[in-house]
Amino acid sequence: MARDLMLQPLDQGWVALSDRGLLASADPAQLIHRGLFVMELALPLQSVNLLLDHQSNQHWPRTFAIFHDPATGIVLLHRQGKDVVRHVLPGPLPQGRGTARLSFQFDAPARHWSLSFELLGNDPPVKIAAHGSNPLPMPLADLQALCTAPRKPGPVLWFGMTKGAAPPGTAPWIGLRTPVETSLGTVMAGHLKPGDILLTEDRGPVPLLAATRLALPARGSFAPVLLRAPFFGQTQDQLVSADQLLAISGHEVEYLFGSDSVLMPAGVLVDGCTALSDQRRAITDSVALDLGRPALIFADGCLLSIGHDAANEMPLRCLQTHEVLTLMTLLGRTPRRAA
């Protein structure tokens, strides 16, 4: 019989992700009794569609399937042996173009579940939800099978399971192949290790405290940005998270803001030419660098801000949304999403 799952090592992020599987070593016989299953979908959803389907008769009959019907809405069918439950989010669903997030929150010991569907990027937010009782726990073996099975073309961008009450938030990161300047020369970001001395524009040589390898969704709301060379000073394309800050300089910056350089998130630079929303893969391997303080690192001609957060002073001024739009217009570019 399956044993209870203690997920302490996974509390900070995803338990499993599509196209990758489990993100930590665990016994597949274990059960997840409470968690959050998240799926992002490309809109519009226009027809009857089997979004996800896992069935197994190993040890006992098991099913985990998600259906969409324009009239009925979303139906999640979950079977464990003789126990079969249907969780329904009645339609019609809100529609549009862009990305939607389907979230299934379940707590088997508390006998409660909720199913929600929201349009991402809308202002005001558009979201519908349904609630019910008596959800079933989920074996890790089923989750592993769901995430590693070949997926057919369709609206599903990615899906995953987390133990938390909300999906892990986005965070700044850079691609593993990003060339970073160190005291020993240029080193690919994926090869950096604690103790390496990084050369920074504002603080000189600074020792690296941590280089945390990440595996994260890379489509929908988590889509990274491909900075095209040579538009941002680099000699090769670079992959970064949409909220990674980089420094932009030039006569236009000085004219508008009275400073040599300013910071802006990579996501606001997406214009379909100089910067692309890169959704070629479901999961991206990346690295988050920690210098213990905010600093501007050299990355093949780019200046990237590392260690910025609400508690730390930015190394440069970070532009507001309206300022980004003004600058991009002056540069002759049309950003496809605001900051």
mmCIF file of C-alpha atoms in Angstrom:
data_model
loop_
_atom_site.group_PDB
_atom_site.id
_atom_site.type_symbol
_atom_site.label_atom_id
_atom_site.label_comp_id
_atom_site.label_asym_id
_atom_site.label_seq_id
_atom_site.Cartn_x
_atom_site.Cartn_y
_atom_site.Cartn_z
ATOM 1 C CA MET A 1 0.000 0.000 0.000
ATOM 2 C CA ALA A 2 1.270 3.515 -0.723
ATOM 3 C CA ARG A 3 2.943 5.378 2.105
ATOM 4 C CA ASP A 4 2.478 9.019 3.117
ATOM 5 C CA LEU A 5 4.786 11.515 1.430
ATOM 6 C CA MET A 6 6.901 13.933 3.409
ATOM 7 C CA LEU A 7 7.972 16.628 0.975
ATOM 8 C CA GLN A 8 10.284 18.733 3.112
ATOM 9 C CA PRO A 9 13.059 18.809 0.471
ATOM 10 C CA LEU A 10 10.558 20.094 -2.103
ATOM 11 C CA ASP A 11 8.815 22.760 -0.058
ATOM 12 C CA GLN A 12 10.509 25.603 -1.941
ATOM 13 C CA GLY A 13 9.341 24.708 -5.431
ATOM 14 C CA TRP A 14 7.921 22.178 -7.830
ATOM 15 C CA VAL A 15 7.446 18.527 -6.943
ATOM 16 C CA ALA A 16 7.306 17.608 -10.644
ATOM 17 C CA LEU A 17 7.079 19.287 -14.039
ATOM 18 C CA SER A 18 5.892 18.161 -17.451
ATOM 19 C CA ASP A 19 8.648 16.944 -19.795
ATOM 20 C CA ARG A 20 10.939 16.495 -16.783
ATOM 21 C CA GLY A 21 9.261 14.313 -14.154
ATOM 22 C CA LEU A 22 10.021 14.340 -10.436
ATOM 23 C CA LEU A 23 12.423 17.069 -9.377
ATOM 24 C CA ALA A 24 13.756 15.225 -6.319
ATOM 25 C CA SER A 25 14.469 11.629 -5.447
ATOM 26 C CA ALA A 26 11.429 9.999 -3.851
ATOM 27 C CA ASP A 27 9.761 6.603 -3.661
ATOM 28 C CA PRO A 28 7.153 6.382 -6.470
ATOM 29 C CA ALA A 29 4.959 4.344 -4.109
ATOM 30 C CA GLN A 30 4.470 7.371 -1.891
ATOM 31 C CA LEU A 31 1.298 9.436 -1.859
ATOM 32 C CA ILE A 32 0.762 13.160 -2.155
ATOM 33 C CA HIS A 33 -2.163 13.885 0.167
ATOM 34 C CA ARG A 34 -2.275 17.654 -0.433
ATOM 35 C CA GLY A 35 -0.913 19.827 -3.171
ATOM 36 C CA LEU A 36 -1.564 22.098 -6.128
ATOM 37 C CA PHE A 37 -1.690 20.833 -9.708
ATOM 38 C CA VAL A 38 -1.154 23.667 -12.213
ATOM 39 C CA MET A 39 -1.610 23.663 -15.986
ATOM 40 C CA GLU A 40 -1.208 26.551 -18.416
ATOM 41 C CA LEU A 41 -3.106 26.554 -21.710
ATOM 42 C CA ALA A 42 -2.903 28.484 -24.968
ATOM 43 C CA LEU A 43 -6.153 30.290 -25.720
ATOM 44 C CA PRO A 44 -8.699 30.178 -27.195
ATOM 45 C CA LEU A 45 -10.075 26.771 -26.226
ATOM 46 C CA GLN A 46 -12.687 26.141 -28.862
ATOM 47 C CA SER A 47 -13.484 22.436 -29.018
ATOM 48 C CA VAL A 48 -13.901 19.285 -26.964
ATOM 49 C CA ASN A 49 -10.422 18.263 -25.897
ATOM 50 C CA LEU A 50 -8.786 15.639 -23.723
ATOM 51 C CA LEU A 51 -6.159 17.863 -22.134
ATOM 52 C CA LEU A 52 -4.426 15.214 -20.049
ATOM 53 C CA ASP A 53 -4.868 11.472 -19.642
ATOM 54 C CA HIS A 54 -3.087 8.908 -17.481
ATOM 55 C CA GLN A 55 -4.429 5.400 -16.929
ATOM 56 C CA SER A 56 -2.794 2.431 -15.262
ATOM 57 C CA ASN A 57 -3.819 -0.980 -13.937
ATOM 58 C CA GLN A 58 -0.578 -1.684 -12.115
ATOM 59 C CA HIS A 59 -1.425 -2.877 -8.575
ATOM 60 C CA TRP A 60 -4.899 -1.278 -8.855
ATOM 61 C CA PRO A 61 -6.865 0.705 -11.491
ATOM 62 C CA ARG A 62 -5.870 4.364 -11.618
ATOM 63 C CA THR A 63 -6.941 7.296 -13.789
ATOM 64 C CA PHE A 64 -6.102 10.977 -13.808
ATOM 65 C CA ALA A 65 -7.668 12.785 -16.777
ATOM 66 C CA ILE A 66 -8.710 16.347 -17.552
ATOM 67 C CA PHE A 67 -11.349 17.155 -20.208
ATOM 68 C CA HIS A 68 -12.526 20.413 -21.714
ATOM 69 C CA ASP A 69 -15.919 20.904 -23.317
ATOM 70 C CA PRO A 70 -17.114 24.380 -24.388
ATOM 71 C CA ALA A 71 -20.551 23.769 -22.841
ATOM 72 C CA THR A 72 -19.670 21.624 -19.814
ATOM 73 C CA GLY A 73 -16.439 23.365 -18.816
ATOM 74 C CA ILE A 74 -13.547 21.486 -17.203
ATOM 75 C CA VAL A 75 -13.923 17.966 -15.828
ATOM 76 C CA LEU A 76 -11.169 16.273 -13.819
ATOM 77 C CA LEU A 77 -11.659 12.511 -13.455
ATOM 78 C CA HIS A 78 -9.617 10.834 -10.730
ATOM 79 C CA ARG A 79 -9.709 7.134 -9.884
ATOM 80 C CA GLN A 80 -7.798 5.135 -7.274
ATOM 81 C CA GLY A 81 -8.975 1.512 -7.189
ATOM 82 C CA LYS A 82 -12.681 1.436 -6.417
ATOM 83 C CA ASP A 83 -12.801 5.143 -5.573
ATOM 84 C CA VAL A 84 -13.784 7.406 -8.463
ATOM 85 C CA VAL A 85 -14.381 11.176 -8.197
ATOM 86 C CA ARG A 86 -15.297 13.858 -10.721
ATOM 87 C CA HIS A 87 -14.339 17.469 -10.106
ATOM 88 C CA VAL A 88 -16.221 19.879 -12.358
ATOM 89 C CA LEU A 89 -15.686 23.548 -13.155
ATOM 90 C CA PRO A 90 -18.891 24.442 -14.999
ATOM 91 C CA GLY A 91 -18.679 26.252 -18.342
ATOM 92 C CA PRO A 92 -18.694 28.273 -20.353
ATOM 93 C CA LEU A 93 -15.138 29.286 -19.556
ATOM 94 C CA PRO A 94 -13.887 32.853 -20.048
ATOM 95 C CA GLN A 95 -12.120 33.106 -23.395
ATOM 96 C CA GLY A 96 -9.707 35.379 -25.166
ATOM 97 C CA ARG A 97 -6.238 35.187 -26.634
ATOM 98 C CA GLY A 98 -3.104 34.544 -24.643
ATOM 99 C CA THR A 99 -2.584 32.176 -21.732
ATOM 100 C CA ALA A 100 -4.929 30.650 -19.146
ATOM 101 C CA ARG A 101 -4.032 28.847 -15.931
ATOM 102 C CA LEU A 102 -5.987 25.873 -14.613
ATOM 103 C CA SER A 103 -5.318 25.109 -10.939
ATOM 104 C CA PHE A 104 -6.454 22.081 -8.950
ATOM 105 C CA GLN A 105 -5.899 22.493 -5.204
ATOM 106 C CA PHE A 106 -6.580 19.379 -3.123
ATOM 107 C CA ASP A 107 -6.301 18.397 0.530
ATOM 108 C CA ALA A 108 -7.396 14.793 1.060
ATOM 109 C CA PRO A 109 -7.055 14.801 4.907
ATOM 110 C CA ALA A 110 -9.153 17.993 5.108
ATOM 111 C CA ARG A 111 -11.558 16.585 2.470
ATOM 112 C CA HIS A 112 -11.548 19.732 0.347
ATOM 113 C CA TRP A 113 -10.695 20.662 -3.258
ATOM 114 C CA SER A 114 -10.960 23.672 -5.542
ATOM 115 C CA LEU A 115 -10.679 24.001 -9.299
ATOM 116 C CA SER A 116 -10.043 27.406 -10.899
ATOM 117 C CA PHE A 117 -9.525 28.843 -14.374
ATOM 118 C CA GLU A 118 -8.035 32.301 -14.915
ATOM 119 C CA LEU A 119 -6.925 34.427 -17.836
ATOM 120 C CA LEU A 120 -3.363 35.613 -17.209
ATOM 121 C CA GLY A 121 -2.357 39.189 -17.907
ATOM 122 C CA ASN A 122 -5.876 40.603 -17.780
ATOM 123 C CA ASP A 123 -6.659 43.812 -15.945
ATOM 124 C CA PRO A 124 -9.004 43.477 -14.140
ATOM 125 C CA PRO A 125 -8.361 39.761 -13.485
ATOM 126 C CA VAL A 126 -10.769 37.223 -14.979
ATOM 127 C CA LYS A 127 -11.175 34.054 -12.910
ATOM 128 C CA ILE A 128 -13.823 31.437 -12.134
ATOM 129 C CA ALA A 129 -13.644 28.675 -9.529
ATOM 130 C CA ALA A 130 -15.523 25.693 -8.102
ATOM 131 C CA HIS A 131 -15.150 23.908 -4.775
ATOM 132 C CA GLY A 132 -16.054 20.497 -3.402
ATOM 133 C CA SER A 133 -15.229 17.750 -0.942
ATOM 134 C CA ASN A 134 -13.512 14.352 -0.734
ATOM 135 C CA PRO A 135 -10.609 14.526 -3.199
ATOM 136 C CA LEU A 136 -8.285 11.535 -3.595
ATOM 137 C CA PRO A 137 -4.547 11.504 -2.875
ATOM 138 C CA MET A 138 -2.169 10.983 -5.775
ATOM 139 C CA PRO A 139 0.698 8.462 -6.017
ATOM 140 C CA LEU A 140 4.026 9.856 -7.126
ATOM 141 C CA ALA A 141 4.180 7.059 -9.700
ATOM 142 C CA ASP A 142 1.142 8.544 -11.481
ATOM 143 C CA LEU A 143 2.644 12.016 -11.388
ATOM 144 C CA GLN A 144 5.903 10.706 -12.837
ATOM 145 C CA ALA A 145 4.018 8.904 -15.614
ATOM 146 C CA LEU A 146 1.997 12.029 -16.446
ATOM 147 C CA CYS A 147 5.082 14.221 -16.685
ATOM 148 C CA THR A 148 7.236 11.868 -18.757
ATOM 149 C CA ALA A 149 4.660 10.509 -21.212
ATOM 150 C CA PRO A 150 4.941 11.833 -24.807
ATOM 151 C CA ARG A 151 2.519 14.701 -25.279
ATOM 152 C CA LYS A 152 0.377 15.271 -28.338
ATOM 153 C CA PRO A 153 0.079 18.701 -29.955
ATOM 154 C CA GLY A 154 -2.628 20.755 -28.303
ATOM 155 C CA PRO A 155 -3.340 23.723 -26.074
ATOM 156 C CA VAL A 156 -1.392 22.437 -23.025
ATOM 157 C CA LEU A 157 1.777 24.509 -22.628
ATOM 158 C CA TRP A 158 3.081 22.863 -19.450
ATOM 159 C CA PHE A 159 1.870 21.471 -16.130
ATOM 160 C CA GLY A 160 3.302 20.641 -12.741
ATOM 161 C CA MET A 161 2.670 19.853 -9.095
ATOM 162 C CA THR A 162 3.734 21.866 -6.071
ATOM 163 C CA LYS A 163 3.097 21.301 -2.404
ATOM 164 C CA GLY A 164 2.419 24.999 -1.776
ATOM 165 C CA ALA A 165 -0.856 26.875 -1.876
ATOM 166 C CA ALA A 166 0.300 28.839 -4.939
ATOM 167 C CA PRO A 167 2.710 28.167 -7.793
ATOM 168 C CA PRO A 168 6.320 29.103 -7.021
ATOM 169 C CA GLY A 169 6.833 32.644 -8.193
ATOM 170 C CA THR A 170 9.059 33.723 -11.020
ATOM 171 C CA ALA A 171 12.587 34.785 -10.129
ATOM 172 C CA PRO A 172 15.485 36.322 -12.057
ATOM 173 C CA TRP A 173 17.800 33.779 -13.696
ATOM 174 C CA ILE A 174 20.217 33.477 -16.590
ATOM 175 C CA GLY A 175 20.827 30.649 -19.030
ATOM 176 C CA LEU A 176 23.514 28.054 -18.310
ATOM 177 C CA ARG A 177 25.486 29.096 -21.416
ATOM 178 C CA THR A 178 25.606 32.798 -20.546
ATOM 179 C CA PRO A 179 29.265 33.946 -20.637
ATOM 180 C CA VAL A 180 30.083 35.662 -17.324
ATOM 181 C CA GLU A 181 33.299 37.608 -16.723
ATOM 182 C CA THR A 182 35.357 36.374 -13.759
ATOM 183 C CA SER A 183 38.853 37.025 -12.423
ATOM 184 C CA LEU A 184 39.997 33.918 -14.344
ATOM 185 C CA GLY A 185 38.346 34.916 -17.601
ATOM 186 C CA THR A 186 34.999 34.155 -19.182
ATOM 187 C CA VAL A 187 33.065 31.262 -17.598
ATOM 188 C CA MET A 188 29.721 29.850 -18.685
ATOM 189 C CA ALA A 189 27.113 30.557 -15.979
ATOM 190 C CA GLY A 190 26.348 26.846 -15.599
ATOM 191 C CA HIS A 191 29.979 26.202 -14.617
ATOM 192 C CA LEU A 192 30.196 28.898 -11.946
ATOM 193 C CA LYS A 193 30.667 27.752 -8.350
ATOM 194 C CA PRO A 194 30.751 29.448 -4.936
ATOM 195 C CA GLY A 195 34.020 31.258 -4.363
ATOM 196 C CA ASP A 196 34.503 32.295 -7.991
ATOM 197 C CA ILE A 197 35.304 35.991 -8.303
ATOM 198 C CA LEU A 198 32.866 37.786 -10.604
ATOM 199 C CA LEU A 199 33.818 41.091 -12.182
ATOM 200 C CA THR A 200 31.126 43.715 -11.635
ATOM 201 C CA GLU A 201 30.721 47.145 -13.163
ATOM 202 C CA ASP A 202 29.774 48.903 -9.922
ATOM 203 C CA ARG A 203 31.512 46.961 -7.127
ATOM 204 C CA GLY A 204 34.639 45.566 -8.720
ATOM 205 C CA PRO A 205 35.591 41.918 -8.073
ATOM 206 C CA VAL A 206 32.982 40.192 -5.865
ATOM 207 C CA PRO A 207 33.025 36.548 -4.661
ATOM 208 C CA LEU A 208 30.071 34.405 -5.692
ATOM 209 C CA LEU A 209 28.178 33.100 -2.652
ATOM 210 C CA ALA A 210 25.874 30.641 -4.436
ATOM 211 C CA ALA A 211 24.945 29.426 -7.903
ATOM 212 C CA THR A 212 21.560 27.708 -7.644
ATOM 213 C CA ARG A 213 20.606 25.450 -10.536
ATOM 214 C CA LEU A 214 16.911 25.697 -11.446
ATOM 215 C CA ALA A 215 14.501 23.695 -13.578
ATOM 216 C CA LEU A 216 11.465 25.863 -14.345
ATOM 217 C CA PRO A 217 8.544 26.058 -16.763
ATOM 218 C CA ALA A 218 9.489 27.873 -19.955
ATOM 219 C CA ARG A 219 6.158 28.547 -21.626
ATOM 220 C CA GLY A 220 3.088 30.638 -20.912
ATOM 221 C CA SER A 221 3.553 33.035 -18.015
ATOM 222 C CA PHE A 222 7.026 31.588 -17.312
ATOM 223 C CA ALA A 223 8.350 32.049 -20.871
ATOM 224 C CA PRO A 224 11.964 33.311 -20.882
ATOM 225 C CA VAL A 225 13.389 35.966 -23.192
ATOM 226 C CA LEU A 226 15.979 35.428 -25.902
ATOM 227 C CA LEU A 227 18.093 38.570 -26.219
ATOM 228 C CA ARG A 228 19.277 38.673 -29.823
ATOM 229 C CA ALA A 229 22.848 39.591 -30.656
ATOM 230 C CA PRO A 230 24.152 42.196 -31.191
ATOM 231 C CA PHE A 231 21.269 44.454 -30.143
ATOM 232 C CA PHE A 232 22.210 44.525 -26.445
ATOM 233 C CA GLY A 233 25.997 44.622 -26.822
ATOM 234 C CA GLN A 234 26.583 40.875 -26.790
ATOM 235 C CA THR A 235 28.168 38.695 -29.477
ATOM 236 C CA GLN A 236 25.744 35.780 -29.093
ATOM 237 C CA ASP A 237 22.084 35.324 -28.190
ATOM 238 C CA GLN A 238 21.398 35.067 -24.456
ATOM 239 C CA LEU A 239 18.506 33.402 -22.637
ATOM 240 C CA VAL A 240 17.268 35.077 -19.441
ATOM 241 C CA SER A 241 14.095 35.127 -17.371
ATOM 242 C CA ALA A 242 11.495 37.748 -18.238
ATOM 243 C CA ASP A 243 12.102 39.519 -14.912
ATOM 244 C CA GLN A 244 15.900 39.533 -15.169
ATOM 245 C CA LEU A 245 16.987 43.181 -15.095
ATOM 246 C CA LEU A 246 19.522 44.409 -17.614
ATOM 247 C CA ALA A 247 21.119 47.801 -18.111
ATOM 248 C CA ILE A 248 20.229 49.854 -21.181
ATOM 249 C CA SER A 249 22.320 52.884 -22.152
ATOM 250 C CA GLY A 250 22.631 55.343 -25.004
ATOM 251 C CA HIS A 251 21.819 58.894 -26.017
ATOM 252 C CA GLU A 252 18.092 58.205 -25.735
ATOM 253 C CA VAL A 253 18.450 57.069 -22.119
ATOM 254 C CA GLU A 254 20.491 60.137 -21.217
ATOM 255 C CA TYR A 255 18.030 62.425 -23.001
ATOM 256 C CA LEU A 256 14.955 61.006 -21.241
ATOM 257 C CA PHE A 257 16.270 60.202 -17.766
ATOM 258 C CA GLY A 258 19.436 62.229 -17.281
ATOM 259 C CA SER A 259 21.632 59.195 -16.564
ATOM 260 C CA ASP A 260 24.023 57.038 -18.555
ATOM 261 C CA SER A 261 22.155 53.772 -17.916
ATOM 262 C CA VAL A 262 18.875 52.454 -16.523
ATOM 263 C CA LEU A 263 17.509 49.034 -15.666
ATOM 264 C CA MET A 264 14.502 47.286 -17.156
ATOM 265 C CA PRO A 265 13.153 43.705 -17.069
ATOM 266 C CA ALA A 266 14.008 41.645 -20.124
ATOM 267 C CA GLY A 267 10.318 40.864 -20.637
ATOM 268 C CA VAL A 268 9.494 44.442 -21.618
ATOM 269 C CA LEU A 269 12.038 44.325 -24.432
ATOM 270 C CA VAL A 270 10.187 41.619 -26.368
ATOM 271 C CA ASP A 271 9.442 43.101 -29.774
ATOM 272 C CA GLY A 272 9.666 40.058 -32.042
ATOM 273 C CA CYS A 273 13.023 41.175 -33.463
ATOM 274 C CA THR A 274 15.659 42.287 -30.962
ATOM 275 C CA ALA A 275 14.190 40.178 -28.130
ATOM 276 C CA LEU A 276 11.935 37.144 -28.464
ATOM 277 C CA SER A 277 9.572 35.340 -26.104
ATOM 278 C CA ASP A 278 11.231 31.909 -26.296
ATOM 279 C CA GLN A 279 8.704 29.080 -25.875
ATOM 280 C CA ARG A 280 10.587 26.355 -27.782
ATOM 281 C CA ARG A 281 10.870 24.105 -24.741
ATOM 282 C CA ALA A 282 8.560 23.213 -21.862
ATOM 283 C CA ILE A 283 11.289 23.314 -19.190
ATOM 284 C CA THR A 284 14.440 25.417 -19.006
ATOM 285 C CA ASP A 285 17.553 24.655 -16.988
ATOM 286 C CA SER A 286 19.026 27.850 -15.615
ATOM 287 C CA VAL A 287 21.018 29.313 -12.746
ATOM 288 C CA ALA A 288 20.359 32.039 -10.159
ATOM 289 C CA LEU A 289 23.495 33.793 -8.900
ATOM 290 C CA ASP A 290 23.896 35.234 -5.393
ATOM 291 C CA LEU A 291 26.593 37.803 -4.645
ATOM 292 C CA GLY A 292 25.114 38.796 -1.291
ATOM 293 C CA ARG A 293 24.396 42.291 -2.596
ATOM 294 C CA PRO A 294 23.028 43.907 -5.743
ATOM 295 C CA ALA A 295 25.635 44.254 -8.484
ATOM 296 C CA LEU A 296 25.976 44.565 -12.253
ATOM 297 C CA ILE A 297 27.833 41.617 -13.788
ATOM 298 C CA PHE A 298 29.429 41.560 -17.221
ATOM 299 C CA ALA A 299 27.865 38.978 -19.532
ATOM 300 C CA ASP A 300 29.340 39.103 -23.021
ATOM 301 C CA GLY A 301 28.806 42.824 -23.387
ATOM 302 C CA CYS A 302 25.528 42.936 -21.438
ATOM 303 C CA LEU A 303 25.236 44.310 -17.948
ATOM 304 C CA LEU A 304 22.880 42.152 -15.861
ATOM 305 C CA SER A 305 21.648 43.139 -12.406
ATOM 306 C CA ILE A 306 22.168 40.326 -9.884
ATOM 307 C CA GLY A 307 20.729 40.227 -6.371
ATOM 308 C CA HIS A 308 18.034 42.855 -6.721
ATOM 309 C CA ASP A 309 14.942 42.624 -4.530
ATOM 310 C CA ALA A 310 12.600 44.888 -2.608
ATOM 311 C CA ALA A 311 14.958 45.014 0.392
ATOM 312 C CA ASN A 312 18.042 46.024 -1.592
ATOM 313 C CA GLU A 313 18.903 49.272 -3.323
ATOM 314 C CA MET A 314 19.128 48.914 -7.093
ATOM 315 C CA PRO A 315 22.535 49.565 -8.663
ATOM 316 C CA LEU A 316 20.751 51.751 -11.244
ATOM 317 C CA ARG A 317 17.345 53.309 -11.585
ATOM 318 C CA CYS A 318 14.701 50.779 -12.653
ATOM 319 C CA LEU A 319 12.172 52.198 -15.094
ATOM 320 C CA GLN A 320 8.432 52.244 -14.511
ATOM 321 C CA THR A 321 6.029 50.890 -17.128
ATOM 322 C CA HIS A 322 5.225 54.246 -18.726
ATOM 323 C CA GLU A 323 8.923 55.124 -18.853
ATOM 324 C CA VAL A 324 9.718 51.849 -20.615
ATOM 325 C CA LEU A 325 7.067 52.521 -23.237
ATOM 326 C CA THR A 326 8.410 56.042 -23.824
ATOM 327 C CA LEU A 327 11.979 54.801 -24.218
ATOM 328 C CA MET A 328 11.024 51.920 -26.506
ATOM 329 C CA THR A 329 9.045 54.292 -28.717
ATOM 330 C CA LEU A 330 12.016 56.632 -28.964
ATOM 331 C CA LEU A 331 14.242 53.657 -29.878
ATOM 332 C CA GLY A 332 11.808 52.753 -32.641
ATOM 333 C CA ARG A 333 10.741 49.467 -31.051
ATOM 334 C CA THR A 334 7.276 48.230 -30.153
ATOM 335 C CA PRO A 335 7.285 46.154 -26.934
ATOM 336 C CA ARG A 336 4.679 43.380 -26.885
ATOM 337 C CA ARG A 337 4.080 43.376 -23.132
ATOM 338 C CA ALA A 338 4.427 45.972 -20.425
ATOM 339 C CA ALA A 339 6.636 45.778 -17.355
#
